[in-house]
Amino acid sequence: SQKIEQNSEALNIQEGKTATLTCNYTNYSPAYLQWYRQDPGRGPVFLLLIRENEKEKRKERLKVTFDTTLKQSLFHITASQPADSATYLCALAGNYGQNFVFGPGTRLSVLP
Amino acid sequence: SQTIHQWPATLVQPVGSPLSLECTVEGTSNPNLYWYRQAAGRGLQLLFYSVGIGQISSEVPQNLSASRPQDRQFILSSKKLLLSDSGFYLCAWSEWEGHGYTFGSGTRLTVV
C-alpha cells in the first residue's frame, strides 16, 4: 500500500540556520508533490508545488527538491525564524492531481 | 478573490446524534471540493471529494456521507455519530489538477 513518511515527528533548530525536512514515499509514483504549513488549530496553508519533471522549486526562503529515483522530497527553509515554527506537511497526487495524500507532518521549532 | 467558509468552528455532539457540517466557496466556479479529517497527532485523511454538482466520491468506508447541492457548497453529514468520528474536519477546494488546495479554518468535532 502507499506510504508517506516525514523524517521526524519534531525538529528543533536554531534561528538563522537552514531547516531541512524530508518526505519519503513508497509504492507510489506521484506526478505532483506539495508542501503545506499548518499552525495549531488551523487548516494547512499551501506553500509550494513541484511536478515530477521538475527537480527543484524556490519561493523566497523556501526550496523544494523532488527526486523520483530516491522517492524523496526535501523541503528547505533558509535563514529560519521563530515565526517559521509550525507543522509542515507533504502531499502527493497522481496524474490527475485531484486527490492529494498527505504525510503525517513534521513539527518544526525554530529556537531564538 | 476566492474565499472558503466552514462552520461551525467547534462542535460537541453526543454519540448517536446527527451531524451536518457546511462548507462554501466564493469567487470561483466549478471548484474541486474536498473533506478531510485529521485525528489528533495524525495526518490528513481524505474522506470525500467532488468535481461537480451531485458528483461525490468516497475514499474510506464510514458512517459519514457528503453532498454537493450547489456548485460552491459541500456538506458533510452523518445520521448517527460514533466516538471514533471525533476529529478536526477540514474542507478544501482547488481549481485544477495539481493546483494547491485552499483549506477552510476547520471544525473541531468532539463526540461524547
Short mmCIF file of C-alpha atoms in Angstrom, two decimals:
data_model
loop_
_atom_site.label_atom_id
_atom_site.label_comp_id
_atom_site.label_asym_id
_atom_site.label_seq_id
_atom_site.Cartn_x
_atom_site.Cartn_y
_atom_site.Cartn_z
CA SER A 1 0.00 0.00 0.00
CA GLN A 2 1.02 3.61 -0.47
CA LYS A 3 3.03 5.07 2.36
CA ILE A 4 4.33 8.58 3.02
CA GLU A 5 6.87 9.23 5.77
CA GLN A 6 8.21 12.52 7.02
CA ASN A 7 11.65 12.29 8.56
CA SER A 8 10.80 13.01 12.12
CA GLU A 9 7.86 13.95 14.19
CA ALA A 10 9.65 17.01 15.54
CA LEU A 11 12.68 19.03 14.56
CA ASN A 12 14.37 21.77 16.59
CA ILE A 13 16.83 24.18 15.04
CA GLN A 14 18.48 27.45 15.95
CA GLU A 15 17.30 30.71 14.45
CA GLY A 16 19.24 31.65 11.33
CA LYS A 17 20.06 28.06 10.39
CA THR A 18 18.62 26.14 7.45
CA ALA A 19 15.85 23.70 8.31
CA THR A 20 15.65 20.59 6.13
CA LEU A 21 12.55 18.42 6.23
CA THR A 22 12.26 15.09 4.42
CA CYS A 23 9.32 13.41 2.76
CA ASN A 24 9.76 9.80 1.61
CA TYR A 25 7.19 7.68 -0.16
CA THR A 26 6.81 4.05 -1.19
CA ASN A 27 4.53 2.18 -3.58
CA TYR A 28 3.67 5.44 -5.28
CA SER A 29 4.54 7.29 -8.49
CA PRO A 30 3.31 10.81 -7.87
CA ALA A 31 3.04 13.36 -10.63
CA TYR A 32 2.70 16.23 -8.16
CA LEU A 33 4.12 16.91 -4.74
CA GLN A 34 3.11 19.77 -2.48
CA TRP A 35 4.23 21.22 0.82
CA TYR A 36 1.93 22.87 3.33
CA ARG A 37 2.34 24.70 6.60
CA GLN A 38 -0.13 24.07 9.44
CA ASP A 39 -0.38 26.08 12.63
CA PRO A 40 -2.12 24.60 15.71
CA GLY A 41 -5.90 24.55 15.35
CA ARG A 42 -5.79 25.93 11.80
CA GLY A 43 -6.13 24.49 8.33
CA PRO A 44 -2.99 23.83 6.27
CA VAL A 45 -1.69 26.62 4.06
CA PHE A 46 -0.29 25.80 0.64
CA LEU A 47 3.38 26.70 0.16
CA LEU A 48 4.84 25.07 -2.95
CA LEU A 49 4.02 22.58 -5.66
CA ILE A 50 6.58 20.65 -7.69
CA ARG A 51 5.91 18.37 -10.64
CA GLU A 52 7.63 15.06 -11.34
CA ASN A 53 9.61 16.55 -14.23
CA GLU A 54 10.94 19.38 -12.05
CA LYS A 55 13.95 18.85 -9.85
CA GLU A 56 13.79 21.98 -7.76
CA LYS A 57 11.43 24.87 -6.93
CA ARG A 58 12.11 28.02 -4.97
CA LYS A 59 9.96 30.65 -3.33
CA GLU A 60 11.63 33.33 -1.23
CA ARG A 61 13.40 31.46 1.63
CA LEU A 62 11.83 28.13 0.67
CA LYS A 63 13.29 25.47 -1.60
CA VAL A 64 11.81 22.10 -2.55
CA THR A 65 13.53 19.27 -4.37
CA PHE A 66 11.87 16.21 -5.88
CA ASP A 67 13.88 13.06 -6.60
CA THR A 68 11.65 10.43 -8.20
CA THR A 69 14.51 7.91 -8.22
CA LEU A 70 15.05 8.16 -4.47
CA LYS A 71 11.30 8.65 -3.96
CA GLN A 72 12.04 11.63 -1.80
CA SER A 73 11.37 15.34 -1.48
CA LEU A 74 13.41 17.73 0.62
CA PHE A 75 11.98 20.99 1.94
CA HIS A 76 14.43 23.68 2.99
CA ILE A 77 13.83 26.89 4.92
CA THR A 78 16.89 29.12 4.85
CA ALA A 79 17.63 31.78 7.47
CA SER A 80 14.93 30.26 9.65
CA GLN A 81 12.98 32.45 12.06
CA PRO A 82 10.89 31.65 15.14
CA ALA A 83 7.84 32.59 13.04
CA ASP A 84 8.60 29.56 10.84
CA SER A 85 7.71 27.27 13.75
CA ALA A 86 4.78 25.13 12.61
CA THR A 87 3.96 21.66 11.34
CA TYR A 88 4.92 21.07 7.72
CA LEU A 89 3.05 18.53 5.62
CA CYS A 90 3.97 16.99 2.31
CA ALA A 91 1.25 15.75 -0.02
CA LEU A 92 1.38 13.64 -3.18
CA ALA A 93 -1.01 13.11 -6.07
CA GLY A 94 -1.03 11.03 -9.22
CA ASN A 95 -1.52 12.07 -12.82
CA TYR A 96 -4.89 13.70 -12.38
CA GLY A 97 -3.66 15.71 -9.40
CA GLN A 98 -7.04 15.70 -7.79
CA ASN A 99 -6.70 13.72 -4.61
CA PHE A 100 -3.62 14.53 -2.65
CA VAL A 101 -2.49 12.08 0.01
CA PHE A 102 -0.87 13.79 2.99
CA GLY A 103 2.05 12.72 5.11
CA PRO A 104 1.89 12.81 8.93
CA GLY A 105 3.84 16.07 9.14
CA THR A 106 6.96 17.30 10.89
CA ARG A 107 6.67 19.80 13.73
CA LEU A 108 9.42 22.39 13.32
CA SER A 109 10.51 24.57 16.20
CA VAL A 110 12.92 27.42 15.48
CA LEU A 111 14.58 28.48 18.69
CA PRO A 112 15.63 32.12 19.21
CA SER B 1 -10.62 36.92 -4.57
CA GLN B 2 -11.57 33.43 -3.54
CA THR B 3 -12.61 32.60 -0.01
CA ILE B 4 -13.74 29.45 1.73
CA HIS B 5 -16.08 29.39 4.70
CA GLN B 6 -16.50 26.46 7.04
CA TRP B 7 -18.69 26.25 10.10
CA PRO B 8 -19.10 25.71 12.94
CA ALA B 9 -15.61 26.10 14.39
CA THR B 10 -16.25 23.72 17.28
CA LEU B 11 -18.95 21.19 17.96
CA VAL B 12 -19.66 18.80 20.82
CA GLN B 13 -22.19 16.13 19.95
CA PRO B 14 -23.46 13.04 21.81
CA VAL B 15 -22.97 9.57 20.38
CA GLY B 16 -25.83 8.66 18.08
CA SER B 17 -26.73 12.23 17.18
CA PRO B 18 -26.76 13.52 13.58
CA LEU B 19 -24.12 15.77 12.06
CA SER B 20 -24.12 18.43 9.39
CA LEU B 21 -21.03 20.47 8.53
CA GLU B 22 -21.19 23.02 5.78
CA CYS B 23 -18.56 24.50 3.52
CA THR B 24 -18.99 27.21 0.91
CA VAL B 25 -16.56 28.72 -1.55
CA GLU B 26 -16.78 32.19 -3.06
CA GLY B 27 -15.08 33.77 -6.03
CA THR B 28 -14.64 30.71 -8.23
CA SER B 29 -16.71 28.39 -10.40
CA ASN B 30 -16.77 24.60 -10.58
CA PRO B 31 -14.08 24.05 -7.97
CA ASN B 32 -12.92 20.63 -6.87
CA LEU B 33 -14.11 20.24 -3.28
CA TYR B 34 -12.75 18.01 -0.54
CA TRP B 35 -13.48 16.89 3.00
CA TYR B 36 -10.51 15.78 5.11
CA ARG B 37 -10.34 14.58 8.69
CA GLN B 38 -7.33 14.97 10.95
CA ALA B 39 -7.20 12.91 14.12
CA ALA B 40 -5.07 14.20 16.99
CA GLY B 41 -1.38 13.93 16.06
CA ARG B 42 -2.19 12.28 12.76
CA GLY B 43 -2.07 13.22 9.10
CA LEU B 44 -4.98 14.34 6.99
CA GLN B 45 -7.28 11.59 5.77
CA LEU B 46 -9.29 12.25 2.61
CA LEU B 47 -12.96 11.44 3.22
CA PHE B 48 -14.80 12.72 0.14
CA TYR B 49 -14.12 14.72 -2.99
CA SER B 50 -16.34 16.25 -5.63
CA VAL B 51 -15.60 17.50 -9.13
CA GLY B 52 -19.12 18.83 -9.76
CA ILE B 53 -22.67 19.21 -8.50
CA GLY B 54 -24.04 15.90 -7.32
CA GLN B 55 -20.74 14.10 -8.00
CA ILE B 56 -19.32 12.62 -4.82
CA SER B 57 -16.52 10.11 -4.44
CA SER B 58 -15.82 8.40 -1.15
CA GLU B 59 -12.32 7.40 -0.17
CA VAL B 60 -12.98 5.44 3.00
CA PRO B 61 -15.96 3.41 4.21
CA GLN B 62 -17.61 5.02 7.21
CA ASN B 63 -20.87 6.28 8.58
CA LEU B 64 -20.32 9.69 7.02
CA SER B 65 -21.76 10.98 3.76
CA ALA B 66 -21.27 14.08 1.65
CA SER B 67 -23.42 16.07 -0.71
CA ARG B 68 -22.89 18.92 -3.15
CA PRO B 69 -26.26 20.53 -3.74
CA GLN B 70 -24.78 23.65 -5.35
CA ASP B 71 -21.62 24.38 -7.27
CA ARG B 72 -19.86 26.03 -4.36
CA GLN B 73 -21.46 24.21 -1.41
CA PHE B 74 -20.21 20.98 0.14
CA ILE B 75 -21.90 19.31 3.10
CA LEU B 76 -20.63 16.55 5.37
CA SER B 77 -23.28 14.57 7.22
CA SER B 78 -23.86 11.66 9.50
CA LYS B 79 -27.08 10.10 10.71
CA LYS B 80 -25.56 8.69 13.90
CA LEU B 81 -22.21 9.80 15.22
CA LEU B 82 -19.69 7.39 16.74
CA LEU B 83 -16.98 8.20 19.28
CA SER B 84 -14.42 7.48 16.55
CA ASP B 85 -15.84 10.33 14.45
CA SER B 86 -14.17 12.85 16.74
CA GLY B 87 -11.50 14.88 14.99
CA PHE B 88 -10.66 18.02 13.10
CA TYR B 89 -12.66 18.26 9.87
CA LEU B 90 -11.32 20.35 7.05
CA CYS B 91 -12.94 21.43 3.84
CA ALA B 92 -10.74 22.41 0.90
CA TRP B 93 -11.03 23.49 -2.71
CA SER B 94 -8.75 23.57 -5.73
CA GLU B 95 -9.12 24.98 -9.22
CA TRP B 96 -7.42 22.41 -11.41
CA GLU B 97 -5.34 19.30 -11.25
CA GLY B 98 -2.21 19.64 -9.24
CA HIS B 99 -3.13 23.10 -8.02
CA GLY B 100 -2.63 23.88 -4.36
CA TYR B 101 -5.52 23.34 -2.02
CA THR B 102 -7.08 26.16 -0.07
CA PHE B 103 -8.35 24.89 3.25
CA GLY B 104 -11.08 26.23 5.45
CA SER B 105 -10.49 27.02 9.09
CA GLY B 106 -11.77 23.62 10.19
CA THR B 107 -14.34 22.22 12.59
CA ARG B 108 -13.22 20.59 15.82
CA LEU B 109 -15.77 17.82 16.46
CA THR B 110 -15.90 16.04 19.79
CA VAL B 111 -18.30 13.14 20.13
CA VAL B 112 -19.12 12.37 23.76
#
